[in-house]
Short mmCIF file of C-alpha atoms in Angstrom, two decimals:
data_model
loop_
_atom_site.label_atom_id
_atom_site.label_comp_id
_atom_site.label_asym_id
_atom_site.label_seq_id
_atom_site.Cartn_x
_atom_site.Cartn_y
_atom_site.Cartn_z
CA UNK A 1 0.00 0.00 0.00
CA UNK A 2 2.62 2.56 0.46
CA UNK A 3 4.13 1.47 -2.56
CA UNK A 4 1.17 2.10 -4.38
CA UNK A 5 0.51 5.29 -2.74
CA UNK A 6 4.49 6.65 -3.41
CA UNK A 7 3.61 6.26 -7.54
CA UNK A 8 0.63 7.90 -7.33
CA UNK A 9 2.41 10.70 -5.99
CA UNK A 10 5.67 10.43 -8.51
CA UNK A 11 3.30 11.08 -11.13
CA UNK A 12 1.38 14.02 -10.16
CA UNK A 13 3.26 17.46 -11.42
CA UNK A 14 5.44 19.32 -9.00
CA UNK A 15 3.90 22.71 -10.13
CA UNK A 16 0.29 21.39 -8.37
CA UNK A 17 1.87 21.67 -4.82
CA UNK A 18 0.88 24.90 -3.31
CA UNK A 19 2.65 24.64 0.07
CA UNK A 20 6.33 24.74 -0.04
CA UNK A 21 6.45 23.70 3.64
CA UNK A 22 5.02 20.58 3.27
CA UNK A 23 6.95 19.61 0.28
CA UNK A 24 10.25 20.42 2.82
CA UNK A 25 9.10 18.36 5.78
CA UNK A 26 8.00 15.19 4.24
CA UNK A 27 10.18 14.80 1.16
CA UNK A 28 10.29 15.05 -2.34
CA UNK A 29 7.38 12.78 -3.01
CA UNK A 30 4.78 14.51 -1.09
CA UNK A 31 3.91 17.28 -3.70
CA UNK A 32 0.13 16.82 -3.83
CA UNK A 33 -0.78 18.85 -0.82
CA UNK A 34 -1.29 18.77 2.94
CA UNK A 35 -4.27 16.39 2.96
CA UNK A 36 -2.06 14.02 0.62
CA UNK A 37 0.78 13.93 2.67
CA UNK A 38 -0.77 13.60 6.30
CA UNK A 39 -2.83 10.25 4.62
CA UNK A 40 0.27 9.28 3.12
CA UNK A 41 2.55 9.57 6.45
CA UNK A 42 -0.20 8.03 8.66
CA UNK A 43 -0.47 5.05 6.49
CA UNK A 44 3.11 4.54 6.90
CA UNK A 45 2.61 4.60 10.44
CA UNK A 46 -0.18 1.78 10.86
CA UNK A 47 1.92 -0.21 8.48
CA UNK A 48 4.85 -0.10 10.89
CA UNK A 49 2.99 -0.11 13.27
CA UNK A 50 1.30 -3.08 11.91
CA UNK A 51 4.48 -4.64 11.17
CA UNK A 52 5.62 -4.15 14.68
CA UNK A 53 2.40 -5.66 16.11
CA UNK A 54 3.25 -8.40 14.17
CA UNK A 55 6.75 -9.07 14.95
CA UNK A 56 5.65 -9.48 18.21
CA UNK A 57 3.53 -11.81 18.16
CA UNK A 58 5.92 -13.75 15.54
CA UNK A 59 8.97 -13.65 18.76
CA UNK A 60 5.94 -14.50 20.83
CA UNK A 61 5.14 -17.99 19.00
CA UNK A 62 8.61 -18.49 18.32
CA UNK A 63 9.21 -18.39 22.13
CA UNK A 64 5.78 -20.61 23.01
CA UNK A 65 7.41 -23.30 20.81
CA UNK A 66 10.23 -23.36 22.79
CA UNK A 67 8.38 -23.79 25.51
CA UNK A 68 6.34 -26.88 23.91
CA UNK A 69 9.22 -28.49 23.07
CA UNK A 70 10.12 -28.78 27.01
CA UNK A 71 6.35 -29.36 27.87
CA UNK A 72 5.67 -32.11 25.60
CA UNK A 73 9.61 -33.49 25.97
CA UNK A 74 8.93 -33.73 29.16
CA UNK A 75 5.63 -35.33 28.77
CA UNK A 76 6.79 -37.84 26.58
CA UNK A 77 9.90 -38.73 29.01
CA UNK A 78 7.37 -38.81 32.44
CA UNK A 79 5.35 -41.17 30.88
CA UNK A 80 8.34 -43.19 28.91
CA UNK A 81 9.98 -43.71 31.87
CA UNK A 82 7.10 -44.91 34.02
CA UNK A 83 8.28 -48.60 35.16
CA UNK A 84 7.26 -49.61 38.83
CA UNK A 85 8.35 -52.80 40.41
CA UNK A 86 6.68 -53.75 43.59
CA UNK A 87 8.94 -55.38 46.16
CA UNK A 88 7.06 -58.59 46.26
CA UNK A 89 5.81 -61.64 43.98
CA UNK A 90 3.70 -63.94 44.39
CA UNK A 91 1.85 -66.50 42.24
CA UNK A 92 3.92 -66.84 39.21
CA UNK A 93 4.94 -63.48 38.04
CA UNK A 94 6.34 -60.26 39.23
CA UNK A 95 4.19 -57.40 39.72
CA UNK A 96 5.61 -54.67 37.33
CA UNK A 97 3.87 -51.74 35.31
CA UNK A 98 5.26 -49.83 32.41
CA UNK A 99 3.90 -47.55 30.22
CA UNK A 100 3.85 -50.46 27.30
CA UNK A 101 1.25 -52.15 29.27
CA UNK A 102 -1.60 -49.81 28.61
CA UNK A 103 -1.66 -49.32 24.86
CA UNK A 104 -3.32 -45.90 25.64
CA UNK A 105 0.00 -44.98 27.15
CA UNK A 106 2.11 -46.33 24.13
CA UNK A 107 -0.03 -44.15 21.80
CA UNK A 108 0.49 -41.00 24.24
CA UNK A 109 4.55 -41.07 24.61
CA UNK A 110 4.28 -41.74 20.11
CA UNK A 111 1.59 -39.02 19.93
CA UNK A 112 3.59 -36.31 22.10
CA UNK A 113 7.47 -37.49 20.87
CA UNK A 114 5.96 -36.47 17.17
CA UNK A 115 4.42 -32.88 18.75
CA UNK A 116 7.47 -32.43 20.02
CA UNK A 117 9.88 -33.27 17.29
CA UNK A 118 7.21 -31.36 14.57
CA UNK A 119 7.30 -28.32 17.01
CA UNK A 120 11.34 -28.37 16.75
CA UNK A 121 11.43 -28.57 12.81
CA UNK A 122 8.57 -25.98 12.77
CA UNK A 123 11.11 -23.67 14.92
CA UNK A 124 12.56 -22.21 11.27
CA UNK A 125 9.54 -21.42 9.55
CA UNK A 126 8.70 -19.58 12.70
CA UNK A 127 11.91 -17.65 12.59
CA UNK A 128 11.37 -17.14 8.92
CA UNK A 129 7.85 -15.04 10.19
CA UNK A 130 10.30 -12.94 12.75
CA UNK A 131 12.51 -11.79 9.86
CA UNK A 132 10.22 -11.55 6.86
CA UNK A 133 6.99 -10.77 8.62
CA UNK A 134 5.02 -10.31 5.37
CA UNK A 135 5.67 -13.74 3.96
CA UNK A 136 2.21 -15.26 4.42
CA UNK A 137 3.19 -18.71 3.27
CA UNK A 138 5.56 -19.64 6.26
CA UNK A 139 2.85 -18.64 8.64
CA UNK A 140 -0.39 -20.83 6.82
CA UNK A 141 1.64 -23.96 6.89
CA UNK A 142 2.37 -23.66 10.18
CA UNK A 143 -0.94 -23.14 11.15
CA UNK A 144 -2.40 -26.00 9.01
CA UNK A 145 0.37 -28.23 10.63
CA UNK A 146 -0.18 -26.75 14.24
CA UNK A 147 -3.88 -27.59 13.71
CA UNK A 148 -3.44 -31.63 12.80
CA UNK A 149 -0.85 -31.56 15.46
CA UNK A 150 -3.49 -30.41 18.16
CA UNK A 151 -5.68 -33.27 17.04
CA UNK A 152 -2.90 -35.46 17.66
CA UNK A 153 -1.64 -34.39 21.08
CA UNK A 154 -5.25 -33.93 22.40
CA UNK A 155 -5.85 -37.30 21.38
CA UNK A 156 -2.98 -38.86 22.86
CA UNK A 157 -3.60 -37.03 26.19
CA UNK A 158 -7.14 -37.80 26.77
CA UNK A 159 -6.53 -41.37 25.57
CA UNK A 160 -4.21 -41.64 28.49
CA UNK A 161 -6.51 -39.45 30.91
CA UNK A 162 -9.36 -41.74 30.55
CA UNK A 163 -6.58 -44.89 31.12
CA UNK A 164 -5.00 -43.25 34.28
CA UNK A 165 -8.67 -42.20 35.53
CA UNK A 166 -9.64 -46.05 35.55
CA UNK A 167 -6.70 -46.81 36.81
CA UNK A 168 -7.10 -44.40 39.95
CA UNK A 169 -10.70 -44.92 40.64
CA UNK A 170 -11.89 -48.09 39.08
CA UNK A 171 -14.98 -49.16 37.43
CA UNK A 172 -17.57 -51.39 39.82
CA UNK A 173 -19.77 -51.83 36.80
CA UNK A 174 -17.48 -53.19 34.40
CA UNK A 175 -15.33 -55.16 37.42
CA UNK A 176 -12.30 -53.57 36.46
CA UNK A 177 -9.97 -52.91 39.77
CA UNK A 178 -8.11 -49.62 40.36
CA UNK A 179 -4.62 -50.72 40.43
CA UNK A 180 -3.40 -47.61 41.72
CA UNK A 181 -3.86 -49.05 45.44
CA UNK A 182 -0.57 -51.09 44.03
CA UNK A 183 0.89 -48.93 41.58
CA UNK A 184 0.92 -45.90 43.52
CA UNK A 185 3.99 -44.24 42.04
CA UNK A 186 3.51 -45.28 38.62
CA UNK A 187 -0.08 -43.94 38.77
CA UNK A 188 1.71 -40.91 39.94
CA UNK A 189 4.07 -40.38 37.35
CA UNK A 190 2.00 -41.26 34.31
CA UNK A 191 -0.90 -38.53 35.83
CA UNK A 192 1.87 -36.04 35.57
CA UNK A 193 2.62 -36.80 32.05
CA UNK A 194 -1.28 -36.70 31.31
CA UNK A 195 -1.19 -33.31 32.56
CA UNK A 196 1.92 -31.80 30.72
CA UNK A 197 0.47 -33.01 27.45
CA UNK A 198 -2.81 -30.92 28.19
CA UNK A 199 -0.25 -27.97 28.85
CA UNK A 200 1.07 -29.26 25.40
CA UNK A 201 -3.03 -28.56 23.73
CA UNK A 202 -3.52 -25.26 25.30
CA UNK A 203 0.13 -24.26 24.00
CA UNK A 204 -1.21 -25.84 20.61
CA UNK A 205 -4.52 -23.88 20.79
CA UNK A 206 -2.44 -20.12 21.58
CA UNK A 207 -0.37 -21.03 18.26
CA UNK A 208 -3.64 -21.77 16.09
CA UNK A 209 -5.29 -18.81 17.56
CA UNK A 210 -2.26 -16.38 17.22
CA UNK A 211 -1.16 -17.33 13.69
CA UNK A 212 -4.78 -16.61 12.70
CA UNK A 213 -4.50 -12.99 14.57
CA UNK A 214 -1.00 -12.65 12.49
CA UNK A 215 -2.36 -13.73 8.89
CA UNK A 216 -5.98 -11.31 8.99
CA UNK A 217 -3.15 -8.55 8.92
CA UNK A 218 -1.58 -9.56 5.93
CA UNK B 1 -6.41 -1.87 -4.81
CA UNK B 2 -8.38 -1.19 -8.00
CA UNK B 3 -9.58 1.96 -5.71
CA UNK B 4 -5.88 3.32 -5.32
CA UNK B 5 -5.09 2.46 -9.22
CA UNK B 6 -8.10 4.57 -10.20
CA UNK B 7 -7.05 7.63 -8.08
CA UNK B 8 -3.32 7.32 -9.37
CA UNK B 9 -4.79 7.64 -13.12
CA UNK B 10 -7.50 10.53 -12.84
CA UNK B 11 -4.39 12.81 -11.36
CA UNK B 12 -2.36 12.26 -14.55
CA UNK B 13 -2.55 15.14 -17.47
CA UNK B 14 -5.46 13.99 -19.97
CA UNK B 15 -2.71 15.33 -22.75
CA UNK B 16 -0.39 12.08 -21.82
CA UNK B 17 -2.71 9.81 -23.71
CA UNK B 18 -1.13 9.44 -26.66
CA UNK B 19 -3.68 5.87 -27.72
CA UNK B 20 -7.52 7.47 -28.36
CA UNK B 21 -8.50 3.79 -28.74
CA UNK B 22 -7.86 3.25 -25.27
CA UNK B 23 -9.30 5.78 -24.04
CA UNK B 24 -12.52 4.99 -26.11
CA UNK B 25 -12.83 1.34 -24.78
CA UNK B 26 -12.04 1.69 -21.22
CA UNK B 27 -14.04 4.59 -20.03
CA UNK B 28 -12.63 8.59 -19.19
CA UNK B 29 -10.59 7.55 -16.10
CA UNK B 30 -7.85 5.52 -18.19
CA UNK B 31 -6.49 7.58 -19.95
CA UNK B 32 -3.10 6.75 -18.79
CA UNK B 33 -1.86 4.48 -21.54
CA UNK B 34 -2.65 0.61 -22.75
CA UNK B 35 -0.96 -0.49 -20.19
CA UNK B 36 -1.81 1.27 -16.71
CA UNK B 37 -5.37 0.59 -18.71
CA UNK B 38 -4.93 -3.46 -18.67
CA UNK B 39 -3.52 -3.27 -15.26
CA UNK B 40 -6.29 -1.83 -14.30
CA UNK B 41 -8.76 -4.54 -15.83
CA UNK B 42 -6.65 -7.13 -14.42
CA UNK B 43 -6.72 -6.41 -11.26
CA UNK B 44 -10.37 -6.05 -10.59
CA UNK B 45 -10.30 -8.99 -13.18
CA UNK B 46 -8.75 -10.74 -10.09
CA UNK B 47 -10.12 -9.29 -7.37
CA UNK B 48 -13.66 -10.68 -8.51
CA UNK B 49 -12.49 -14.02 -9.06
CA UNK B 50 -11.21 -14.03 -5.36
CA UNK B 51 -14.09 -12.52 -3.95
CA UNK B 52 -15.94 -15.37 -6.17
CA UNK B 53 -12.95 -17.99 -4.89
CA UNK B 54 -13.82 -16.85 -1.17
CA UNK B 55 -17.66 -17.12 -1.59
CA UNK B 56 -17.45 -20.67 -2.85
CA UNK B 57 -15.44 -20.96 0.07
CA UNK B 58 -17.54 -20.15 2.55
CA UNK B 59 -20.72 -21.75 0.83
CA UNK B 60 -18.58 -25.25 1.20
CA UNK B 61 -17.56 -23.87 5.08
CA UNK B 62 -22.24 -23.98 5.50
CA UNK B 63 -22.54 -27.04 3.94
CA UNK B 64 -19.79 -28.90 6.06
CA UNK B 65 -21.06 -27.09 9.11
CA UNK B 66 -24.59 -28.58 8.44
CA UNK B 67 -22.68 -32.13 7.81
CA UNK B 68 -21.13 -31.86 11.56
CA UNK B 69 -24.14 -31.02 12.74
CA UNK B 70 -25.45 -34.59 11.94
CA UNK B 71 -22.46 -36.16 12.31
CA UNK B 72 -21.63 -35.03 16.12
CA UNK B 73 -25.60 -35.78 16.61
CA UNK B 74 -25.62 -38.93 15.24
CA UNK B 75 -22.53 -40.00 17.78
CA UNK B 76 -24.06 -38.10 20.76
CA UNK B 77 -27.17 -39.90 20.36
CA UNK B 78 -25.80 -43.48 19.32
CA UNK B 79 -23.52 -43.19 22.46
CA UNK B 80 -26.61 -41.77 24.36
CA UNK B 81 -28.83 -44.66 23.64
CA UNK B 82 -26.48 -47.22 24.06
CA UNK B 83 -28.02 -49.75 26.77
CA UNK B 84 -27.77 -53.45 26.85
CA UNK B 85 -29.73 -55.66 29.15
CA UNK B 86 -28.49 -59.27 29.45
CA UNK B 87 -31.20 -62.04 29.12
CA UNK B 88 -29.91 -63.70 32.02
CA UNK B 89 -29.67 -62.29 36.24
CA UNK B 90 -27.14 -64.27 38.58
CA UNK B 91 -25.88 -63.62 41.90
CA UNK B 92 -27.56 -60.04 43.50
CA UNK B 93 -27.42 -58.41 39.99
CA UNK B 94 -29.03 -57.71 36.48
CA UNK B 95 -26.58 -57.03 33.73
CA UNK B 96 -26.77 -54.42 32.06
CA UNK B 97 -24.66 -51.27 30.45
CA UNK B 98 -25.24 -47.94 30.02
CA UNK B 99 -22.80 -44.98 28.74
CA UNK B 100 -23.72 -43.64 32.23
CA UNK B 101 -21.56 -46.84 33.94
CA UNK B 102 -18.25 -45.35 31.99
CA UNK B 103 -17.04 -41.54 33.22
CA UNK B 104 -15.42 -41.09 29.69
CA UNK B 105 -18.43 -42.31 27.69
CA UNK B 106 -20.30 -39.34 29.47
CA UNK B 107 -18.10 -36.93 28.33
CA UNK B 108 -18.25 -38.36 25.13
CA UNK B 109 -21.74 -37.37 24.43
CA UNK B 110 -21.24 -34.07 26.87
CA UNK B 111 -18.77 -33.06 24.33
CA UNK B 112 -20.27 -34.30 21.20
CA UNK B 113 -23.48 -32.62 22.19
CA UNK B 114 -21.64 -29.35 23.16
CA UNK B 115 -19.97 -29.15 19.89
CA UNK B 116 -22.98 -30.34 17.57
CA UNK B 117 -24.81 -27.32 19.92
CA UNK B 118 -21.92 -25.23 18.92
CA UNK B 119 -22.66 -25.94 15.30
CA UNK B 120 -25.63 -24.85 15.37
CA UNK B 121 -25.08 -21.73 16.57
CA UNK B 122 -22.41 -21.05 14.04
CA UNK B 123 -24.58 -21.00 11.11
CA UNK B 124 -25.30 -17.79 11.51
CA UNK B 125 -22.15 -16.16 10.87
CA UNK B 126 -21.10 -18.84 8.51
CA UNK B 127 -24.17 -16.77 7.04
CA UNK B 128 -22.71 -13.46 6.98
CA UNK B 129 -19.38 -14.90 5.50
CA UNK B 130 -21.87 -15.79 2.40
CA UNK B 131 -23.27 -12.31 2.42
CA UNK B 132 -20.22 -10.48 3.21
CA UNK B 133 -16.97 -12.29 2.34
CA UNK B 134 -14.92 -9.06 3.55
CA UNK B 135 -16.61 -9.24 7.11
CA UNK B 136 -13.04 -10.52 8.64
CA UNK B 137 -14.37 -10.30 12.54
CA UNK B 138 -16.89 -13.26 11.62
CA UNK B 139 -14.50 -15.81 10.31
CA UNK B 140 -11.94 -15.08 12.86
CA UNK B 141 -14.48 -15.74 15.74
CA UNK B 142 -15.27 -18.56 13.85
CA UNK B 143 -11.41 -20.12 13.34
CA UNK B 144 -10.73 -19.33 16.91
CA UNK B 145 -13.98 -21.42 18.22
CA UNK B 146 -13.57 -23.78 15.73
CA UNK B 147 -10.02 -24.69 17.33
CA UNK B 148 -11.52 -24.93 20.41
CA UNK B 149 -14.45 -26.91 19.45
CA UNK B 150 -11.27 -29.45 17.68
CA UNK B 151 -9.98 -29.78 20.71
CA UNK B 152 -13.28 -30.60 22.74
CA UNK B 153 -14.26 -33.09 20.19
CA UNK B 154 -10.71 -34.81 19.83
CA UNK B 155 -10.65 -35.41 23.50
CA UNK B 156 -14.32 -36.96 24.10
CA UNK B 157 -13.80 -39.00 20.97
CA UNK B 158 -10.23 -40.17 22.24
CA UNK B 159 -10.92 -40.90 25.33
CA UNK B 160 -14.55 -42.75 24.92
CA UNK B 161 -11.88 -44.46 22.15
CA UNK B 162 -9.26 -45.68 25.31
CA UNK B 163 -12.58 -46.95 26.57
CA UNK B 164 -14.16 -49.25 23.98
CA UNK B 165 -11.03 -50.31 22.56
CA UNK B 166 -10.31 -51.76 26.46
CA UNK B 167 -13.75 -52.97 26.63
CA UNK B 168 -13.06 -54.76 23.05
CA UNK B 169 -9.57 -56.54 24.05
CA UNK B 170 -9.18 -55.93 27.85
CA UNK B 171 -5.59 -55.67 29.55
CA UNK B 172 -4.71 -58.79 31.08
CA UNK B 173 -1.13 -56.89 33.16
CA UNK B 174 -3.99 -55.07 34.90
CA UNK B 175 -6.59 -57.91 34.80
CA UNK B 176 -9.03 -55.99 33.15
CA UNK B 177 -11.31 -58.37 31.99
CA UNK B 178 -12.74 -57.47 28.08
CA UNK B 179 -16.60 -57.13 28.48
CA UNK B 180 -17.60 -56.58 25.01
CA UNK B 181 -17.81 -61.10 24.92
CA UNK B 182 -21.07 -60.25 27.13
CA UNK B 183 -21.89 -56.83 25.56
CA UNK B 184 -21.47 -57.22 22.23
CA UNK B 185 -24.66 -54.84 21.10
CA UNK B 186 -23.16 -52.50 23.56
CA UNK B 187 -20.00 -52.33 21.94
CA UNK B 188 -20.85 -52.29 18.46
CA UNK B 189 -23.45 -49.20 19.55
CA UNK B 190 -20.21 -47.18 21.52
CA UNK B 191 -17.61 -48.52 18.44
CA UNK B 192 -19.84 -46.48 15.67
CA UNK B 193 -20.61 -43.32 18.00
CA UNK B 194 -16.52 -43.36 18.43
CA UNK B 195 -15.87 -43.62 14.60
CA UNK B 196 -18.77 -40.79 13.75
CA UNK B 197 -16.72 -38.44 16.52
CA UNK B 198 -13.61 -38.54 14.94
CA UNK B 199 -14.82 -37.94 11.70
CA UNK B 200 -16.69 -34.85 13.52
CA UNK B 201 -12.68 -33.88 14.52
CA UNK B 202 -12.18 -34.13 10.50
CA UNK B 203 -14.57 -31.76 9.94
CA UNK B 204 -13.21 -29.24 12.33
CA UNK B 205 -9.79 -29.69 11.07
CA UNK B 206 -10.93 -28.96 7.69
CA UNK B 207 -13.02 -26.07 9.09
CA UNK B 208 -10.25 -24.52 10.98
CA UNK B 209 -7.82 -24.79 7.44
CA UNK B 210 -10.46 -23.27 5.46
CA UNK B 211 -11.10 -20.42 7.92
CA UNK B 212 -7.45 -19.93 7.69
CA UNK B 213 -7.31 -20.02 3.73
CA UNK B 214 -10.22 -17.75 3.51
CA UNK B 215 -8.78 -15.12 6.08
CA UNK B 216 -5.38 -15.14 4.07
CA UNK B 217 -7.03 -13.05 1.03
CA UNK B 218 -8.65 -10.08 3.29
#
């Protein structure tokens, strides 16, 4: 728009101007008057200012993806590295529980090791929005990706949520036993994870919102 | 844009025109040569066809809102009415299963019926998109609830997912007994709500990328 706005004025004739201050203060392309000029400058202004606006929130989401990495890193690693062994054994076995047990848990530490490795690749294409703020490309695949990818981690987590519930409290109905009488600090553990990876969807949901914010500007 | 061109072309001398032809064909304000002239045509040439691009656009956005709306109904309401009495009574108990025995099927229809709900309400300013494809306040409020709505939906339809696929198979670490061998209408009934939820969450994701698509031209 300024661009457009500085050849309109290049090809107006210098005779028209009729105030000789105006033409001083603001340069040699504002020759078309007061009114011209003060449009022309406060344009300028909302576009930097625009652009300003913007870079913040582009330093902003490069910063929140930061921060996902170590929410959903750490998510994945909680849960990963759930393993209780209870000091005693009876019957035939040992009483041990791992994450691999539950395949709702398997699918949570897969679901938030790919948020977290997509959210590290998609640190570039977020930088690419800090220093080119007007490239709208950059900042539509990111929100496209950041959208599937908050299917994925809210799937994972409340997959796990539901598992970890029944595994606190039970079901009576269904006769399945809360084994978190037993398992106390593995129930621990993997209810920590559950709740990092819903940090991990609200972070998910700020970046979906925000790039949307960023791109009506453009 | 056209706008800006227009202005930039009635300030120019009428003597520049050097082409009458031009002048003749395109109307008094382009008189600035053939080529400012077909610039000119161009641009509102493709300014139409995206204001044309962005109306089929948000025609498609009604339609698939409509299509959630049955789709999110259709699993709240299959999950809803899911109840199985079993011919047979021993010990102190009938048997029979509801969607109200399992926390996370109850949220499953809370949140499918909250987002069909949602849906509903929508219309509306999917409306106004139709009307006025410029109105950019509408479709943000719409990509920004939309997101929200994804992640609602993704986590009732994950979790009620956890469920029914332990109900199917079981877990035999934490001797969770599979009861779908007893409930097998039951499970078929929860199975198909699950399946019509996550192809709600495909709607939304679609939803959300069109939103985003449609907000990049303003």
């Amino acid at each position: 728009m300024s661009k457009g706005n500085g050849e309109t004025v290049v090809d107006v004739p210098a005779e028209k101007s009729s105030n000789p201050n105006t033409a001083s203060t603001k340069g040699k392309g504002l020759a078309a008057g007061v009114a011209t000029g003060a449009a022309v400058v406060g344009t300028t202004k909302v576009v930097k200012h625009l652009r300003g606006w913007k870079r913040i929130v582009c330093i902003f989401d490069f910063l929140l993806r930061l921060f996902g990495v170590a929410v959903l890193l750490t998510a994945a690693v909680t849960m990963g590295t759930s393993d209780q062994i209870l000091p005693f054994f009876t019957h035939h076995f040992q009483f041990r529980a791992t994450f691999q047990d539950l395949p709702a848990l398997t699918f949570f530490v897969a679901a938030n090791a790919i948020a977290c490795g997509y959210l590290l690749l998609s640190l570039p294409f977020s930088l690419i929005s800090i220093i080119r703020p007007s490239v709208v490309g950059a900042r539509l695949l990111l929100l496209i990706a950041d959208t599937v990818m908050l299917a994925l981690t809210s799937t994972g987590a409340a997959s796990a949520a539901a598992i970890v519930y029944l595994a606190h409290v039970g079901n009576r109905r269904a006769n399945w036993i809360e084994i978190c009488q037993q398992f106390n600090e593995f129930c621990q553990q993997t209810s920590g994870a559950v709740v990092a990876s819903f940090a991990g969807v609200l972070i998910f949901i700020i970046l979906v919102i925000m790039s949307a914010l960023a791109l009506r500007h453009h």
